[in-house]
Coordinates of N, CA and C in Angstrom, one line a residue:
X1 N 20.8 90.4 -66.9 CA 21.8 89.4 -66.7 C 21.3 88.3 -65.9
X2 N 20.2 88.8 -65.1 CA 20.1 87.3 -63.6 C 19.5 86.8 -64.4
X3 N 18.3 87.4 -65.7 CA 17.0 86.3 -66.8 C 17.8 85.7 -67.0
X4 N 19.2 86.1 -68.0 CA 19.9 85.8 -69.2 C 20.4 84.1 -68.3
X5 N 20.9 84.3 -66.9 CA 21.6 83.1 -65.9 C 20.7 82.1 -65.9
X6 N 18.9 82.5 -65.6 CA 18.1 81.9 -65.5 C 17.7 81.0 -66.6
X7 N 17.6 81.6 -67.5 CA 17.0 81.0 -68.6 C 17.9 79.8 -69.5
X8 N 19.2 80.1 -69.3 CA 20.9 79.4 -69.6 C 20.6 78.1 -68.5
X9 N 20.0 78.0 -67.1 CA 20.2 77.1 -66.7 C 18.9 76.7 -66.8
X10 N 17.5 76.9 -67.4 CA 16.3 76.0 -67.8 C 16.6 75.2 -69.0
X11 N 17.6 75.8 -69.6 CA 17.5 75.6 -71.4 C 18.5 73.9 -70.7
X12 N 19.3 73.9 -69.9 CA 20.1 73.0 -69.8 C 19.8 71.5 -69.3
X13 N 18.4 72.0 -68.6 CA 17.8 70.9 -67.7 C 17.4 70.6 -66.5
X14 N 16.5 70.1 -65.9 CA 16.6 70.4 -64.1 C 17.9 69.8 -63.7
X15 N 17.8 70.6 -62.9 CA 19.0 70.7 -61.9 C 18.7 70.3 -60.5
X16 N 19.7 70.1 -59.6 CA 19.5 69.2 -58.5 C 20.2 70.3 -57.2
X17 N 18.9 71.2 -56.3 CA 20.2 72.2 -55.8 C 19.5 72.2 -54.1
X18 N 20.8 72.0 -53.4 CA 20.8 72.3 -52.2 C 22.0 72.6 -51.4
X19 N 21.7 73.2 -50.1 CA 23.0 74.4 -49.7 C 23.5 75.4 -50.3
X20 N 22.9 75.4 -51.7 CA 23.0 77.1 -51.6 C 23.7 76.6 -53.7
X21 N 23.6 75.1 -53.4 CA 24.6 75.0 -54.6 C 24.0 74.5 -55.6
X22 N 23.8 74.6 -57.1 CA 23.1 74.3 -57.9 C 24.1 72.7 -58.7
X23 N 23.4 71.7 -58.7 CA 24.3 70.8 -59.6 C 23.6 69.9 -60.6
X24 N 24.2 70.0 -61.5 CA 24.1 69.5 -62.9 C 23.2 68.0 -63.0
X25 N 22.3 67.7 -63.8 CA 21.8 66.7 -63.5 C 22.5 65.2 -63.7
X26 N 22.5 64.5 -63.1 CA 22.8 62.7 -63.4 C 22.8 62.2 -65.0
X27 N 23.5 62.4 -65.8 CA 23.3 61.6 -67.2 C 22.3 60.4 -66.7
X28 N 21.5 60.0 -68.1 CA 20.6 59.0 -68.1 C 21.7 57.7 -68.0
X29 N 20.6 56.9 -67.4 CA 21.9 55.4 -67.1 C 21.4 54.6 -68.5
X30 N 22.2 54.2 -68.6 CA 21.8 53.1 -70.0 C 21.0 52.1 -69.5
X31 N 20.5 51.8 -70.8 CA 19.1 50.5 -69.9 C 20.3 49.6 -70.4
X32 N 19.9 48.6 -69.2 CA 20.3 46.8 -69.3 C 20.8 46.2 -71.2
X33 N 21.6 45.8 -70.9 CA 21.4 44.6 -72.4 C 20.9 43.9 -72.6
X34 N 19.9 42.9 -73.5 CA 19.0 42.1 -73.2 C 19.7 41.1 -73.0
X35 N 19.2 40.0 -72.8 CA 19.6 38.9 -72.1 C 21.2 38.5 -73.7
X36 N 20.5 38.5 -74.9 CA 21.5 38.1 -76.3 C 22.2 39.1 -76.7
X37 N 21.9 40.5 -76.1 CA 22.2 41.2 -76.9 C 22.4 41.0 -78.5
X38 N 23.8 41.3 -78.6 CA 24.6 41.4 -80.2 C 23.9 40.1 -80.7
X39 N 23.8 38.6 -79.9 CA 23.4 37.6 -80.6 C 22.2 37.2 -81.0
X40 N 21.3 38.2 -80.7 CA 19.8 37.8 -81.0 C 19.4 37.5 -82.4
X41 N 19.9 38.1 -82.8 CA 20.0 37.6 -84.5 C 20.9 36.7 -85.3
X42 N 21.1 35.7 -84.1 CA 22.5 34.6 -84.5 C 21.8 33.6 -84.3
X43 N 21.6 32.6 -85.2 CA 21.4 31.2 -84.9 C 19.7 31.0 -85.2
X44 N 19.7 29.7 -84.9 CA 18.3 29.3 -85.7 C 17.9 27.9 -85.2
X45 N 17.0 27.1 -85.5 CA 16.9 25.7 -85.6 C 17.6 25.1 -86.6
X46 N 18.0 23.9 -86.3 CA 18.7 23.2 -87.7 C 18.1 21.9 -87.2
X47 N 18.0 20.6 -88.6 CA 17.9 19.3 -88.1 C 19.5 19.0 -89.2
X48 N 20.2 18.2 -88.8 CA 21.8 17.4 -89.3 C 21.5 16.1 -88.8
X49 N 22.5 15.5 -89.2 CA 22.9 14.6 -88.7 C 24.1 13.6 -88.1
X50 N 24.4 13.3 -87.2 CA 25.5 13.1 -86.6 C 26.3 11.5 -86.8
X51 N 27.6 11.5 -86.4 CA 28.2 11.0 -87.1 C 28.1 9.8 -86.5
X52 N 27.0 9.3 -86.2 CA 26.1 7.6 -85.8 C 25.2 7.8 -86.6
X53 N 24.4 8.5 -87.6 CA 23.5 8.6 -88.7 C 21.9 9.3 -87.8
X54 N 22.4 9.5 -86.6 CA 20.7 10.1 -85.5 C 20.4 11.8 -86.4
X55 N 19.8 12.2 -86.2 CA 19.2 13.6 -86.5 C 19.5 13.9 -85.5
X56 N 20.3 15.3 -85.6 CA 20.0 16.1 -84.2 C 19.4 17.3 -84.5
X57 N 19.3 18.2 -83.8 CA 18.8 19.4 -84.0 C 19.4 20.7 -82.9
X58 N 19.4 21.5 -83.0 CA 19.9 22.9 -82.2 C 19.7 22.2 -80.3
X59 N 18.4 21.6 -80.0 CA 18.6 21.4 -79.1 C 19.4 20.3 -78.4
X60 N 20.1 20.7 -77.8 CA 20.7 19.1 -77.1 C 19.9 18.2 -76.2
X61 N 19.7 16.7 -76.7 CA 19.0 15.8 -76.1 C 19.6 15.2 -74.8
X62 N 20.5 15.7 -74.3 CA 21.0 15.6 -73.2 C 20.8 16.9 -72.0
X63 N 20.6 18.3 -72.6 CA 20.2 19.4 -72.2 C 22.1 20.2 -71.2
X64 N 22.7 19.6 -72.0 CA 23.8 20.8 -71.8 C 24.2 21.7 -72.8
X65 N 24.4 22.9 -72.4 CA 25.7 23.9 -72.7 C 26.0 23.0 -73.9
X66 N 26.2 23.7 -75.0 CA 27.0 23.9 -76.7 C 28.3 24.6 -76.8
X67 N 29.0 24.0 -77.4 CA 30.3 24.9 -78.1 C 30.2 24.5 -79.5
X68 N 29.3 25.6 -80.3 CA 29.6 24.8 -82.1 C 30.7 25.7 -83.0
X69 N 31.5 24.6 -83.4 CA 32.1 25.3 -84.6 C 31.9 25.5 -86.1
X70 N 32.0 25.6 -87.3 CA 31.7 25.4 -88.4 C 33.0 25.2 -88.9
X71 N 33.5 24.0 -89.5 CA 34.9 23.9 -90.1 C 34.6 22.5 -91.2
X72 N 35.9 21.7 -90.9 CA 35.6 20.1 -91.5 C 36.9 19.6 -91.6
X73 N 36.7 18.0 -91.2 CA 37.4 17.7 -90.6 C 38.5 17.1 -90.9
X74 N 38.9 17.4 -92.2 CA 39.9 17.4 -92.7 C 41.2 19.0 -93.3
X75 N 40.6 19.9 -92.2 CA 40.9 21.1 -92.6 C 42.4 21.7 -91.8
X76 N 43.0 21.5 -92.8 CA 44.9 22.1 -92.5 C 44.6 23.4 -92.0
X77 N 43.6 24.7 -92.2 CA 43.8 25.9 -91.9 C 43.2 26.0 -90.2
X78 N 42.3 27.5 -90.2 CA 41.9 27.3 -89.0 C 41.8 26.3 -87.8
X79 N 41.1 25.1 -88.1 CA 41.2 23.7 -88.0 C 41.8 23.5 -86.9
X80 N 42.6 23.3 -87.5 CA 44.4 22.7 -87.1 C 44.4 23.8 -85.4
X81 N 44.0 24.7 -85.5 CA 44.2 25.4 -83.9 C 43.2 25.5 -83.4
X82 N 41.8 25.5 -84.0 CA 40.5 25.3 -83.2 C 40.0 24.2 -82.5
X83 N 40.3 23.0 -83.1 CA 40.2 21.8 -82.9 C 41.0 21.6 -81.6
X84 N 42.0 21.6 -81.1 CA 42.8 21.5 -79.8 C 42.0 22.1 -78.8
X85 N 41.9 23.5 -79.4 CA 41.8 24.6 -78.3 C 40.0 24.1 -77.3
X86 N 39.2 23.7 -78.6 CA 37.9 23.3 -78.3 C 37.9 22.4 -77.6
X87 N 38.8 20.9 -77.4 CA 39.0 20.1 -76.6 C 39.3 20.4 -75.0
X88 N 40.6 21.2 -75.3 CA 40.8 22.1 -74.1 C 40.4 22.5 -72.9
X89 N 39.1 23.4 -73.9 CA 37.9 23.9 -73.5 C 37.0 23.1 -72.7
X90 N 36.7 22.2 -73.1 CA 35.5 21.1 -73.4 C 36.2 20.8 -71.8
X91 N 37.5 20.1 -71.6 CA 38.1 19.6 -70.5 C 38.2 20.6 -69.8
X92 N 38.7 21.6 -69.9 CA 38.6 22.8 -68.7 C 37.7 23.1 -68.3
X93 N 36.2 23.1 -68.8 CA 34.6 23.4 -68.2 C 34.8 22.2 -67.4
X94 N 34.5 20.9 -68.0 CA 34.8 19.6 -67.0 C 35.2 19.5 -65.9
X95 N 36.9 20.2 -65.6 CA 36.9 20.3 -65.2 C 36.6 20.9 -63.5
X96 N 36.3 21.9 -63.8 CA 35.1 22.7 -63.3 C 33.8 22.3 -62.5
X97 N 33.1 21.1 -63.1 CA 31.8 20.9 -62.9 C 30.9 21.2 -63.8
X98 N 31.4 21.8 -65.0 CA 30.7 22.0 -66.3 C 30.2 21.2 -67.4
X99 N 29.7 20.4 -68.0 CA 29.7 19.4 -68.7 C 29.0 20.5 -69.9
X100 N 29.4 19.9 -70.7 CA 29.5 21.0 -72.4 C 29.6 19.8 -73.3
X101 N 29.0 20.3 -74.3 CA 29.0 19.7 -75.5 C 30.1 20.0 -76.9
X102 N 30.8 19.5 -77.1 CA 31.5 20.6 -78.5 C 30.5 19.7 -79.8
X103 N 30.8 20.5 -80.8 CA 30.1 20.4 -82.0 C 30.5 20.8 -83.3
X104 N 30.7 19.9 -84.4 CA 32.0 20.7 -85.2 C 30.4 20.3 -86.2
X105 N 30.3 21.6 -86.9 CA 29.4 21.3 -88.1 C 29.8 21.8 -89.2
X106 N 30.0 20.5 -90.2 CA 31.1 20.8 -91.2 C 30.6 21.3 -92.1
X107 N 31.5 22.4 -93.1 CA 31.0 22.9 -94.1 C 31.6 22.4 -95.6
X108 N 31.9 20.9 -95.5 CA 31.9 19.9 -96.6 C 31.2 18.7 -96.5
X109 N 30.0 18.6 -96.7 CA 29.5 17.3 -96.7 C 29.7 16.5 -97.8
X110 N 30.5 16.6 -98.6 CA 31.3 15.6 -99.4 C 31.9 14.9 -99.0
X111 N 32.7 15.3 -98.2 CA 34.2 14.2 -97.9 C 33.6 14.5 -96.3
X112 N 32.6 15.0 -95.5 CA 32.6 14.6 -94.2 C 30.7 14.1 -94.3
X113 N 31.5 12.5 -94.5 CA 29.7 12.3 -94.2 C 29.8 11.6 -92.9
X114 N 28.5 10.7 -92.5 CA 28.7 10.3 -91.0 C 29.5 9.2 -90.8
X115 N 30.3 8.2 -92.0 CA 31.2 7.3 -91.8 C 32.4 8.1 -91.6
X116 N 32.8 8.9 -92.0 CA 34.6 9.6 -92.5 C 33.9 10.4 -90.6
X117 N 33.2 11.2 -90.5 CA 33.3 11.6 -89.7 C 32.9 10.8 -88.1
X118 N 32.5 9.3 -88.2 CA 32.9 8.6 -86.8 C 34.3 8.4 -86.6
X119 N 34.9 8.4 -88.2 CA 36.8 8.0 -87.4 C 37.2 9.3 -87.4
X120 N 36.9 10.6 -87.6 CA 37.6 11.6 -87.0 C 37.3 12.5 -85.4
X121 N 36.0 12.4 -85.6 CA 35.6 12.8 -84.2 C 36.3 12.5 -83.2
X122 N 36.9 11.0 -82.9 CA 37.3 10.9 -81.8 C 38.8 11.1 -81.1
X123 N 39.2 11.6 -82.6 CA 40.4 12.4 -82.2 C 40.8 13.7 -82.1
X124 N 39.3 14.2 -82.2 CA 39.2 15.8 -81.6 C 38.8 15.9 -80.3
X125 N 37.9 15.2 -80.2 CA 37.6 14.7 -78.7 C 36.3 13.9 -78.5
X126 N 36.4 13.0 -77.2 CA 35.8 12.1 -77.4 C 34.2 12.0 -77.4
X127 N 34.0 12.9 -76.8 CA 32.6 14.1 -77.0 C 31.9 14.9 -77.9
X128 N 32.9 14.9 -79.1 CA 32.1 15.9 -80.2 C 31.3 15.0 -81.0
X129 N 30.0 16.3 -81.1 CA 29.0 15.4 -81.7 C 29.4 16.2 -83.1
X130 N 29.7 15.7 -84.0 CA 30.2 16.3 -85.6 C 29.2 15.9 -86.4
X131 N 28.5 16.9 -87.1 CA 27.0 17.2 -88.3 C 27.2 17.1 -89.2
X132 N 26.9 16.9 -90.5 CA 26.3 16.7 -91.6 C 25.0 16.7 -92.2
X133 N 24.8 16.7 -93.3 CA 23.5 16.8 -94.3 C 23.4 17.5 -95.7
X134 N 22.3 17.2 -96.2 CA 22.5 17.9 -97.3 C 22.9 19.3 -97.3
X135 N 23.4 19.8 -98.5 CA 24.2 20.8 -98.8 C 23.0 21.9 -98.4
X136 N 22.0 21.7 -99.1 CA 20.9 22.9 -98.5 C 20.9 22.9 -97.0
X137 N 20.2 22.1 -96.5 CA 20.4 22.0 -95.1 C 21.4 22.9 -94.4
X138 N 23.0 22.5 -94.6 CA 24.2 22.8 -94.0 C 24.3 24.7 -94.4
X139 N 23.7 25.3 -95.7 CA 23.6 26.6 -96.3 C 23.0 27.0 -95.2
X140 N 21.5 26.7 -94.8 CA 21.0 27.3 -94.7 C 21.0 27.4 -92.6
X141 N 22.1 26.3 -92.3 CA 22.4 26.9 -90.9 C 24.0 27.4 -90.7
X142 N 24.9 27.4 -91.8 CA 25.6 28.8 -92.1 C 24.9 30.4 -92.1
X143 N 23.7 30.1 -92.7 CA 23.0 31.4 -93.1 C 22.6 31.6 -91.6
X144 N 21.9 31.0 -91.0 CA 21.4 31.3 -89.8 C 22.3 31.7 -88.6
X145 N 24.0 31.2 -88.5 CA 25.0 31.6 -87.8 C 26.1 32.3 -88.2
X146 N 26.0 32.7 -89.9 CA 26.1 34.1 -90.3 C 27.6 33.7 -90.8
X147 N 27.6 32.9 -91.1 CA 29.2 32.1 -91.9 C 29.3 32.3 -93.0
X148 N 30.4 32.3 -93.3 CA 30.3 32.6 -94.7 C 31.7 31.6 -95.1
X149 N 31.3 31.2 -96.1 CA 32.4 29.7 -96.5 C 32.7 30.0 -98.1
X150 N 33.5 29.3 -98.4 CA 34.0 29.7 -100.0 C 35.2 28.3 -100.0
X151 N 35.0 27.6 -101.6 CA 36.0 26.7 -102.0 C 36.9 27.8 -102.7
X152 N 38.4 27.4 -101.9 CA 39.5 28.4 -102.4 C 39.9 27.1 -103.5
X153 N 40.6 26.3 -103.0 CA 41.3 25.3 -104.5 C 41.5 24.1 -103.9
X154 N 41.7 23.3 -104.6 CA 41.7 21.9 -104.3 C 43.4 21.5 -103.8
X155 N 43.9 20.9 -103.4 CA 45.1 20.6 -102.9 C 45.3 19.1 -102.9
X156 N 46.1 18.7 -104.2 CA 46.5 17.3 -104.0 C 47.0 16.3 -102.6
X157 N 47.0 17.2 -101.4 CA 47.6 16.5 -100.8 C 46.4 16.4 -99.5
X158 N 45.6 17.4 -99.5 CA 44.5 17.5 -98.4 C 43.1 17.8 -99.1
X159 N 43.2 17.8 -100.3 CA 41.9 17.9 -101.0 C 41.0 19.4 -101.1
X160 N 39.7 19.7 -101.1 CA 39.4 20.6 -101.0 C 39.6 21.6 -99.4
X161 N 40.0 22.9 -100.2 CA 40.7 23.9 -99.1 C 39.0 24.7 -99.2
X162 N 39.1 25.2 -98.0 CA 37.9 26.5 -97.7 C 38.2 27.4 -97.2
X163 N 37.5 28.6 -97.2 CA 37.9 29.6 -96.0 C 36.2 29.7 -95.4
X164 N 36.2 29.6 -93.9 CA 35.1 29.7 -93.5 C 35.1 30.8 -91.8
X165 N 33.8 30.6 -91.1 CA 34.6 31.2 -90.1 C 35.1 30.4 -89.1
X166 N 35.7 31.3 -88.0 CA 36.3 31.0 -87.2 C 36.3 30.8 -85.7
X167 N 34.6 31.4 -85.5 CA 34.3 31.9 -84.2 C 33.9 30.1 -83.3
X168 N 34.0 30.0 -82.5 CA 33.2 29.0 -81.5 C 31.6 29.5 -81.0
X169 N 30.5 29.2 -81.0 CA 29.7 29.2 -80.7 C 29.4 28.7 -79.6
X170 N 28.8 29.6 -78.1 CA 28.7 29.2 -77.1 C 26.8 29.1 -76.8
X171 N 26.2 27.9 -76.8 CA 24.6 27.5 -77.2 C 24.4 27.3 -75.5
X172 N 22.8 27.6 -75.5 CA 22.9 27.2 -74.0 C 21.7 25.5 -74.5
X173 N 21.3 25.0 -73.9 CA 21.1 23.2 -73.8 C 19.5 23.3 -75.5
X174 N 18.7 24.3 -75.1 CA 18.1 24.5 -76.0 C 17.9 25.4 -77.0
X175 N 19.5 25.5 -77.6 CA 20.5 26.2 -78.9 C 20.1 27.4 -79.2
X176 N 20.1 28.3 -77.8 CA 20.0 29.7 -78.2 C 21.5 30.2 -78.0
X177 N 21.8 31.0 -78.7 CA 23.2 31.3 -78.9 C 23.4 32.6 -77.7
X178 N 24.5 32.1 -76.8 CA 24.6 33.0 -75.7 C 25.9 34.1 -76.1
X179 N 27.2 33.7 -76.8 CA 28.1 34.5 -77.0 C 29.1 33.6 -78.1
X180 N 29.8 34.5 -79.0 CA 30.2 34.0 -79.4 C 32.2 34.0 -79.0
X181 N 33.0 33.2 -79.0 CA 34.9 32.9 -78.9 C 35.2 33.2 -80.0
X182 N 36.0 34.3 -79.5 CA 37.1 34.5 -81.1 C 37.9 33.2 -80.8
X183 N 39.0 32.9 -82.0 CA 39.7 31.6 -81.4 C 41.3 32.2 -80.6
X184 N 41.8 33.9 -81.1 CA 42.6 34.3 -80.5 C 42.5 33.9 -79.2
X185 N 41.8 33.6 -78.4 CA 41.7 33.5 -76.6 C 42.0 32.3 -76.2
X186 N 42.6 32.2 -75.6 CA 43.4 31.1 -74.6 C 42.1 30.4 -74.4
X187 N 42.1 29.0 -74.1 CA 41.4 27.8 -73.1 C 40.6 28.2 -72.0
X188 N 42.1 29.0 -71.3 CA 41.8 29.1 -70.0 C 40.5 30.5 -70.0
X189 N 40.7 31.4 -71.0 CA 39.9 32.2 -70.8 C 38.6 32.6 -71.6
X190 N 38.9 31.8 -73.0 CA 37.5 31.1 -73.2 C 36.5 30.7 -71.6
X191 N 37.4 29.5 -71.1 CA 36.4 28.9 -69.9 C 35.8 30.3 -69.0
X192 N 36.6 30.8 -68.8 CA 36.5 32.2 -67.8 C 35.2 32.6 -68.5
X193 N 35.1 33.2 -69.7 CA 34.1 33.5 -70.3 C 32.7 32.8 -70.5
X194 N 33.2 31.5 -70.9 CA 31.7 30.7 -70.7 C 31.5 30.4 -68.9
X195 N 32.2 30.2 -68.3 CA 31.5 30.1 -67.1 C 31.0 31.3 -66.2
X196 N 31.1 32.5 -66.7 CA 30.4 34.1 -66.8 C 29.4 33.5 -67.2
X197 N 28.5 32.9 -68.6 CA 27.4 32.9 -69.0 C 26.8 31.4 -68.0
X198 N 27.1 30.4 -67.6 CA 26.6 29.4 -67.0 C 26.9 29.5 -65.9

């Protein structure tokens, strides 16, 4: 019987015993997350172009903090509540001592080239730097931020409809992707969230 006790508590692992009392070892701690975790495999270089006709690219030439979305700027769906909420945002970090970039990178460069897109920008806010380029180009940094976009139908009254995603993109100054916003989340706690990462 005392082997049978013996060998029941080798099989189980060292054990940690003093005063008389035997106790169970410490589960292993989880190692650390890496600095991207889930996002390390999000995002990429891109060169676009902005709605002054400049190139930009993933890095910001000013070196702040990113908020990028993927939408366009004529878009009744998603749109219509991301668009506010990112301003919001944009002002709530500000407030703060934050200075942030927003960045709407459209997934119609048909109807959002850099003219249509200087008179819309500045009524999303007066800060967004809003992208374009060729259609490959714009593919292939969807592909790299893991978007996925589709023409649903055309709409006599707002033109072509899409479904795209929906997330906000939180970039740190040289466009490494830190976390991504659902758009369910308040302003206020978006900011909460990005000012955890900055």
């Amino acid at each position: 019987m005392r082997a049978a006790c013996l060998a029941a508590l080798l099989a189980a692992g060292p054990a940690v015993a003093h005063d008389g009392e035997i106790h169970a070892p410490e589960p292993p701690r989880p190692e650390p997350a890496s600095a991207t975790g889930f996002t390390e495999h999000i995002g990429g270089p891109f060169s676009l172009v902005d709605q002054t006709g400049r190139t930009r690219t993933e890095i910001n030439p000013d070196g702040l903090p990113q908020l990028v979305f993927f939408g366009y700027a004529s878009c009744p769906g998603i749109c219509s509540a991301v668009f506010p909420t990112l301003a919001a945002l944009t002002d709530r970090l500000a407030a703060s001592g934050i200075r942030i970039t927003p960045v709407l990178i459209t997934v119609d460069p048909v109807l959002d080239t850099p003219a249509t897109l200087a008179a819309a920008a500045p009524k999303i806010h007066p800060d967004l730097v809003a992208l374009t380029g060729a259609a490959e180009a714009l593919a292939s940094v969807r592909a790299a931020y893991q978007v996925d976009t589709e023409l649903l139908f055309v709409s006599p009254e707002d033109g072509p409809i899409y479904s795209h995603g929906s997330f906000i993109y939180l970039l740190d100054a040289r466009g490494n992707v830190l976390t991504l916003l659902p758009p369910i989340l308040s302003p206020e706690r978006m900011a909460e969230v990005v000012l955890g990462y900055l």
